[in-house]
Amino acid sequence: MVNRDQQSLEHKLALLKQTYQQNLQTELASLCSMLNRLQQTLREQLMAPAGEGHDAEEHTPREMLTDVYRRLHKLAGSAGTFGFDAIGSQARILEGGLKRWLEESDQEIDLQLVNVVSSQLQSMQVELIPSLQSAPTIEAPQEMDGSTVTIWLIEEDAHLGRHIREQLTNFSYDVHLFTSVPDACQHIKDGSPDILIVDAMAGVGHLSPLQALSCPLLFISDCDTFDARMRAAQLNAHGYFLKPLNIPQLVNRLEQLLQERQSPPARILVVDDDQQLAAYYQLVLEAAGMEVRILDTPRHIIEQLRSFRPELLLMDVHMPEYDGPDLASVVRQYDEWSSLPIVFLSAEMDLGKQVDALSHGADDFLTKPILAAQLVASIRVRVARSRTLSALLNKDSLTGLLKHASIKSSAMNEISRGYRQNYSVVVAMVDIDHFKSVNDTYGHATGDVVIASVATLLRQRLRQTDMIGRYGGEEFLVVLPHCSAEDGRKRLEDIREYFSRLRFNQGEQEFSCTLSAGMVCSIDVAENDRDRLLVLADEALYRAKRGGRNQVCQ
């Protein structure tokens, strides 16, 4: 009886959630529609001749934005109750920002502000799409950490399309094949892809509906002319690849695009005594997906840096107690913040004073007033550059994996932690078989492609909590925390098998490669010998090599 009651309760809850899902989808669509109308109203006002009056409207822009705020407040309070935590959190951020803006600002509504709010609402819609799909009735084994990336491939040549789909599937992508752009457009109602790959000859004149999906677009073509590449650039393509396709090179670009989209939110510390302006900056940056904290007491800046650890400092030049340049000089006295990007934001128009401010250690100077889009773009560029520089210090340029010293240090730290906290850690050495012959036969450039492909495959088919590094040459070190020997072996066998299916091209020649791996599990080694785990994994790798290669030895 208890079981029946429990099942009945779960069924009712499931029905309630399903009903709420449908209402949530409708509400988000309605909010997006309202923001679209507001955007159109503001554009018309901007385009109207100076001094020309506007017809009385049913609702003013401020009234419409107030209505959006109230509805977001309701969403923020209800979404989490039904399990839509991410949407609830996003609604809470927008609600708080709009509340500050509406209460504290007497300015006209900024079109850029409306644009970023609209963009965030559209992102919330996209985030809801996977949960609206019915759950599969058959449980599939979990092959990789994170959701599967969906690619729409539009290729007129069906045979070539199937070949490309097969190769991309080996890299764990979910590839949907279409033979023309109109054919793909008919499936928009069924969902949208994460990335579009389009044959330049497959009817790009009808590409507009697909461009509206706002996902990265890549072109593939057998035409390498300036006009063809310019056409791709005009269509905002993120890449242009020539046939026959270098699949590993294409996959590397796909990975770059996905990493850019999936990177953690940028952390921004705003230092400004004008609370109204600071709140506006916070709203704009949070609506663009950043994490923002406001500091209106400059003397506490070092404490905030240590607790929040921002990736960029956005600071006013003129403040009542301390000037921005002096504050920047104090920040630069600390080694740990010596490379922190500092951007001044001020109404100061004197070029000499701007240069003086920059000489105190700032990286950029933005002049108020500033459009929201310009502020967001400037911050994103600075944070991206900072992250790139940080990656260059610790990561291998070819593979994007940790360098030898970094992965070795990370491995030893994780091994020690595993023994202390009593969980198993699998350590593995992975090596490309007969790699010297690849370089000798096809050249070092092709060898680099093979190495990069191994790195990509390792990233895709291992968990985010796993550590991967290029140990040297064609050898990789993999560390799998909280992993048994059996599970570790399965993961490595999975990677070995997938890699053997890949096909590489050098001119008209096609070839494949294999991997060998040696592994050891910490649970099988006494704690006193923990420093030998890397050596034991290396010895297991040599046993795999001597045993015929293309295998995993333990």
Tab-separated table of N, CA, C and O in Angstrom, residues 300-372:
chain	number	residue	atom	x	y	z
A	300	HIS	N	38.762	48.104	0.863
A	300	HIS	CA	38.584	46.671	1.075
A	300	HIS	C	38.909	45.860	-0.186
A	300	HIS	O	38.551	44.684	-0.281
A	301	ILE	N	39.585	46.471	-1.131
A	301	ILE	CA	39.764	45.820	-2.434
A	301	ILE	C	40.605	44.547	-2.343
A	301	ILE	O	40.309	43.547	-3.003
A	302	ILE	N	41.645	44.533	-1.509
A	302	ILE	CA	42.501	43.339	-1.434
A	302	ILE	C	41.730	42.167	-0.836
A	302	ILE	O	41.843	41.025	-1.310
A	303	GLU	N	40.906	42.438	0.182
A	303	GLU	CA	40.080	41.370	0.765
A	303	GLU	C	39.124	40.802	-0.283
A	303	GLU	O	38.914	39.591	-0.364
A	304	GLN	N	38.551	41.697	-1.120
A	304	GLN	CA	37.635	41.235	-2.169
A	304	GLN	C	38.364	40.428	-3.238
A	304	GLN	O	37.837	39.423	-3.742
A	305	LEU	N	39.563	40.849	-3.577
A	305	LEU	CA	40.344	40.100	-4.567
A	305	LEU	C	40.619	38.691	-4.071
A	305	LEU	O	40.540	37.711	-4.836
A	306	ARG	N	40.946	38.553	-2.796
A	306	ARG	CA	41.277	37.235	-2.249
A	306	ARG	C	40.055	36.333	-2.099
A	306	ARG	O	40.153	35.119	-2.271
A	307	SER	N	38.923	36.907	-1.777
A	307	SER	CA	37.730	36.082	-1.572
A	307	SER	C	37.010	35.776	-2.890
A	307	SER	O	36.537	34.657	-3.105
A	308	PHE	N	36.938	36.755	-3.792
A	308	PHE	CA	36.203	36.586	-5.050
A	308	PHE	C	37.087	36.087	-6.190
A	308	PHE	O	36.627	35.403	-7.100
A	309	ARG	N	38.371	36.413	-6.132
A	309	ARG	CA	39.356	36.044	-7.156
A	309	ARG	C	38.837	36.372	-8.565
A	309	ARG	O	38.641	35.497	-9.409
A	310	PRO	N	38.631	37.671	-8.836
A	310	PRO	CA	38.104	38.071	-10.143
A	310	PRO	C	39.118	37.851	-11.259
A	310	PRO	O	40.324	37.764	-11.021
A	311	GLU	N	38.594	37.791	-12.479
A	311	GLU	CA	39.442	37.676	-13.663
A	311	GLU	C	39.658	39.037	-14.319
A	311	GLU	O	40.487	39.155	-15.224
A	312	LEU	N	38.917	40.041	-13.862
A	312	LEU	CA	39.096	41.387	-14.382
A	312	LEU	C	38.570	42.391	-13.362
A	312	LEU	O	37.567	42.142	-12.687
A	313	LEU	N	39.256	43.531	-13.269
A	313	LEU	CA	38.883	44.615	-12.363
A	313	LEU	C	38.409	45.790	-13.198
A	313	LEU	O	39.175	46.345	-13.998
A	314	LEU	N	37.133	46.160	-13.056
A	314	LEU	CA	36.543	47.297	-13.777
A	314	LEU	C	36.409	48.436	-12.773
A	314	LEU	O	35.671	48.322	-11.792
A	315	MET	N	37.113	49.539	-13.017
A	315	MET	CA	37.268	50.541	-11.966
A	315	MET	C	37.097	51.964	-12.493
A	315	MET	O	37.559	52.293	-13.597
A	316	ASP	N	36.435	52.790	-11.685
A	316	ASP	CA	36.314	54.214	-12.003
A	316	ASP	C	37.649	54.902	-11.727
A	316	ASP	O	38.435	54.446	-10.893
A	317	VAL	N	37.893	56.000	-12.420
A	317	VAL	CA	39.145	56.744	-12.212
A	317	VAL	C	39.031	57.689	-11.030
A	317	VAL	O	39.918	57.752	-10.175
A	318	HIS	N	37.918	58.426	-10.969
A	318	HIS	CA	37.751	59.433	-9.916
A	318	HIS	C	36.745	58.946	-8.886
A	318	HIS	O	35.564	58.762	-9.185
A	319	MET	N	37.212	58.762	-7.651
A	319	MET	CA	36.355	58.385	-6.531
A	319	MET	C	36.683	59.284	-5.344
A	319	MET	O	37.796	59.826	-5.249
A	320	PRO	N	35.720	59.472	-4.436
A	320	PRO	CA	35.899	60.448	-3.357
A	320	PRO	C	37.154	60.234	-2.504
A	320	PRO	O	37.903	61.178	-2.251
A	321	GLU	N	37.419	59.011	-2.085
A	321	GLU	CA	38.532	58.768	-1.165
A	321	GLU	C	39.841	58.478	-1.898
A	321	GLU	O	40.905	58.994	-1.535
A	322	TYR	N	39.758	57.630	-2.922
A	322	TYR	CA	40.980	57.200	-3.611
A	322	TYR	C	40.771	57.258	-5.122
A	322	TYR	O	39.728	56.873	-5.635
A	323	ASP	N	41.778	57.717	-5.824
A	323	ASP	CA	41.728	57.693	-7.284
A	323	ASP	C	42.028	56.289	-7.794
A	323	ASP	O	42.807	55.544	-7.191
A	324	GLY	N	41.411	55.958	-8.930
A	324	GLY	CA	41.610	54.645	-9.522
A	324	GLY	C	43.064	54.301	-9.802
A	324	GLY	O	43.512	53.187	-9.497
A	325	PRO	N	43.857	55.195	-10.414
A	325	PRO	CA	45.260	54.873	-10.696
A	325	PRO	C	46.050	54.512	-9.439
A	325	PRO	O	46.875	53.591	-9.465
A	326	ASP	N	45.808	55.232	-8.326
A	326	ASP	CA	46.506	54.898	-7.081
A	326	ASP	C	46.083	53.523	-6.588
A	326	ASP	O	46.897	52.740	-6.089
A	327	LEU	N	44.798	53.241	-6.730
A	327	LEU	CA	44.282	51.939	-6.296
A	327	LEU	C	44.889	50.822	-7.149
A	327	LEU	O	45.237	49.745	-6.642
A	328	ALA	N	45.036	51.079	-8.442
A	328	ALA	CA	45.649	50.087	-9.327
A	328	ALA	C	47.098	49.833	-8.928
A	328	ALA	O	47.574	48.689	-8.965
A	329	SER	N	47.805	50.891	-8.536
A	329	SER	CA	49.194	50.727	-8.107
A	329	SER	C	49.292	49.859	-6.863
A	329	SER	O	50.218	49.058	-6.722
A	330	VAL	N	48.327	50.003	-5.949
A	330	VAL	CA	48.310	49.159	-4.746
A	330	VAL	C	48.089	47.697	-5.129
A	330	VAL	O	48.769	46.793	-4.620
A	331	VAL	N	47.166	47.463	-6.054
A	331	VAL	CA	46.888	46.084	-6.493
A	331	VAL	C	48.136	45.462	-7.104
A	331	VAL	O	48.470	44.300	-6.852
A	332	ARG	N	48.868	46.232	-7.893
A	332	ARG	CA	50.054	45.714	-8.569
A	332	ARG	C	51.212	45.427	-7.606
A	332	ARG	O	52.189	44.779	-7.976
A	333	GLN	N	51.122	45.900	-6.359
A	333	GLN	CA	52.172	45.600	-5.381
A	333	GLN	C	52.148	44.131	-4.953
A	333	GLN	O	53.128	43.625	-4.413
A	334	TYR	N	51.031	43.444	-5.205
A	334	TYR	CA	50.888	42.038	-4.826
A	334	TYR	C	51.207	41.153	-6.033
A	334	TYR	O	50.599	41.291	-7.099
A	335	ASP	N	52.150	40.239	-5.868
A	335	ASP	CA	52.579	39.379	-6.979
A	335	ASP	C	51.421	38.598	-7.579
A	335	ASP	O	51.342	38.424	-8.804
A	336	GLU	N	50.519	38.115	-6.720
A	336	GLU	CA	49.428	37.272	-7.231
A	336	GLU	C	48.452	38.048	-8.111
A	336	GLU	O	47.678	37.453	-8.863
A	337	TRP	N	48.458	39.397	-8.017
A	337	TRP	CA	47.552	40.211	-8.836
A	337	TRP	C	48.312	41.060	-9.846
A	337	TRP	O	47.746	41.982	-10.429
A	338	SER	N	49.569	40.748	-10.048
A	338	SER	CA	50.389	41.569	-10.953
A	338	SER	C	49.927	41.488	-12.406
A	338	SER	O	50.175	42.409	-13.190
A	339	SER	N	49.274	40.397	-12.788
A	339	SER	CA	48.823	40.253	-14.171
A	339	SER	C	47.304	40.332	-14.304
A	339	SER	O	46.757	40.059	-15.374
A	340	LEU	N	46.600	40.706	-13.225
A	340	LEU	CA	45.141	40.828	-13.284
A	340	LEU	C	44.760	41.975	-14.230
A	340	LEU	O	45.209	43.110	-14.041
A	341	PRO	N	43.929	41.729	-15.244
A	341	PRO	CA	43.513	42.814	-16.142
A	341	PRO	C	42.743	43.892	-15.375
A	341	PRO	O	41.814	43.598	-14.631
A	342	ILE	N	43.158	45.142	-15.544
A	342	ILE	CA	42.477	46.282	-14.925
A	342	ILE	C	42.005	47.216	-16.029
A	342	ILE	O	42.793	47.645	-16.873
A	343	VAL	N	40.718	47.518	-16.024
A	343	VAL	CA	40.126	48.394	-17.035
A	343	VAL	C	39.513	49.591	-16.329
A	343	VAL	O	38.668	49.439	-15.442
A	344	PHE	N	39.949	50.805	-16.724
A	344	PHE	CA	39.374	52.019	-16.181
A	344	PHE	C	38.143	52.411	-16.993
A	344	PHE	O	38.133	52.291	-18.224
A	345	LEU	N	37.123	52.876	-16.294
A	345	LEU	CA	35.897	53.339	-16.939
A	345	LEU	C	35.582	54.711	-16.366
A	345	LEU	O	35.275	54.842	-15.181
A	346	SER	N	35.701	55.753	-17.197
A	346	SER	CA	35.577	57.108	-16.668
A	346	SER	C	35.081	58.063	-17.742
A	346	SER	O	35.205	57.794	-18.941
A	347	ALA	N	34.548	59.189	-17.283
A	347	ALA	CA	34.113	60.239	-18.205
A	347	ALA	C	35.262	61.178	-18.554
A	347	ALA	O	35.068	62.156	-19.297
A	348	GLU	N	36.452	60.873	-18.060
A	348	GLU	CA	37.625	61.704	-18.319
A	348	GLU	C	37.964	61.710	-19.811
A	348	GLU	O	38.218	60.676	-20.408
A	349	MET	N	37.971	62.912	-20.418
A	349	MET	CA	38.241	63.027	-21.848
A	349	MET	C	39.648	63.536	-22.138
A	349	MET	O	40.091	63.522	-23.277
A	350	ASP	N	40.349	64.002	-21.103
A	350	ASP	CA	41.700	64.518	-21.287
A	350	ASP	C	42.650	63.364	-21.617
A	350	ASP	O	42.850	62.467	-20.805
A	351	LEU	N	43.233	63.398	-22.824
A	351	LEU	CA	44.090	62.302	-23.274
A	351	LEU	C	45.300	62.128	-22.348
A	351	LEU	O	45.703	61.003	-22.041
A	352	GLY	N	45.869	63.245	-21.882
A	352	GLY	CA	47.027	63.160	-21.008
A	352	GLY	C	46.701	62.441	-19.713
A	352	GLY	O	47.493	61.617	-19.231
A	353	LYS	N	45.533	62.740	-19.147
A	353	LYS	CA	45.137	62.075	-17.904
A	353	LYS	C	44.825	60.599	-18.149
A	353	LYS	O	45.048	59.754	-17.278
A	354	GLN	N	44.285	60.279	-19.326
A	354	GLN	CA	44.025	58.873	-19.654
A	354	GLN	C	45.335	58.096	-19.724
A	354	GLN	O	45.445	56.991	-19.188
A	355	VAL	N	46.332	58.694	-20.379
A	355	VAL	CA	47.642	58.044	-20.488
A	355	VAL	C	48.267	57.876	-19.114
A	355	VAL	O	48.859	56.835	-18.793
A	356	ASP	N	48.119	58.890	-18.260
A	356	ASP	CA	48.665	58.810	-16.906
A	356	ASP	C	48.004	57.691	-16.124
A	356	ASP	O	48.665	56.952	-15.381
A	357	ALA	N	46.698	57.557	-16.298
A	357	ALA	CA	45.973	56.477	-15.606
A	357	ALA	C	46.480	55.117	-16.066
A	357	ALA	O	46.691	54.204	-15.257
A	358	LEU	N	46.694	54.971	-17.371
A	358	LEU	CA	47.174	53.701	-17.904
A	358	LEU	C	48.587	53.382	-17.421
A	358	LEU	O	48.965	52.217	-17.277
A	359	SER	N	49.378	54.416	-17.172
A	359	SER	CA	50.761	54.196	-16.730
A	359	SER	C	50.843	53.627	-15.324
A	359	SER	O	51.905	53.192	-14.894
A	360	HIS	N	49.722	53.609	-14.613
A	360	HIS	CA	49.708	53.064	-13.252
A	360	HIS	C	49.373	51.567	-13.233
A	360	HIS	O	49.090	51.025	-12.169
A	361	GLY	N	49.395	50.952	-14.389
A	361	GLY	CA	49.222	49.497	-14.407
A	361	GLY	C	47.923	49.007	-14.993
A	361	GLY	O	47.636	47.805	-14.952
A	362	ALA	N	47.113	49.907	-15.557
A	362	ALA	CA	45.857	49.471	-16.171
A	362	ALA	C	46.107	48.945	-17.579
A	362	ALA	O	47.127	49.240	-18.204
A	363	ASP	N	45.149	48.171	-18.077
A	363	ASP	CA	45.282	47.558	-19.404
A	363	ASP	C	44.452	48.263	-20.470
A	363	ASP	O	44.718	48.110	-21.659
A	364	ASP	N	43.419	49.009	-20.035
A	364	ASP	CA	42.545	49.649	-21.015
A	364	ASP	C	41.832	50.816	-20.345
A	364	ASP	O	41.761	50.896	-19.113
A	365	PHE	N	41.331	51.714	-21.184
A	365	PHE	CA	40.605	52.887	-20.687
A	365	PHE	C	39.348	53.036	-21.532
A	365	PHE	O	39.435	53.303	-22.736
A	366	LEU	N	38.179	52.881	-20.925
A	366	LEU	CA	36.907	53.037	-21.612
A	366	LEU	C	36.257	54.336	-21.151
A	366	LEU	O	36.273	54.657	-19.958
A	367	THR	N	35.684	55.059	-22.097
A	367	THR	CA	35.119	56.372	-21.792
A	367	THR	C	33.607	56.293	-21.618
A	367	THR	O	32.896	55.723	-22.451
A	368	LYS	N	33.126	56.878	-20.511
A	368	LYS	CA	31.689	56.988	-20.282
A	368	LYS	C	31.137	58.157	-21.114
A	368	LYS	O	31.843	59.139	-21.338
A	369	PRO	N	29.863	58.064	-21.558
A	369	PRO	CA	28.983	56.899	-21.434
A	369	PRO	C	29.377	55.821	-22.444
A	369	PRO	O	29.903	56.132	-23.512
A	370	ILE	N	29.088	54.584	-22.108
A	370	ILE	CA	29.478	53.476	-22.971
A	370	ILE	C	28.267	52.591	-23.236
A	370	ILE	O	27.450	52.339	-22.337
A	371	LEU	N	28.121	52.160	-24.470
A	371	LEU	CA	27.027	51.257	-24.814
A	371	LEU	C	27.226	49.907	-24.128
A	371	LEU	O	28.352	49.448	-23.944
A	372	ALA	N	26.114	49.299	-23.783
A	372	ALA	CA	26.191	48.011	-23.106
A	372	ALA	C	26.946	46.990	-23.943
A	372	ALA	O	27.776	46.230	-23.428
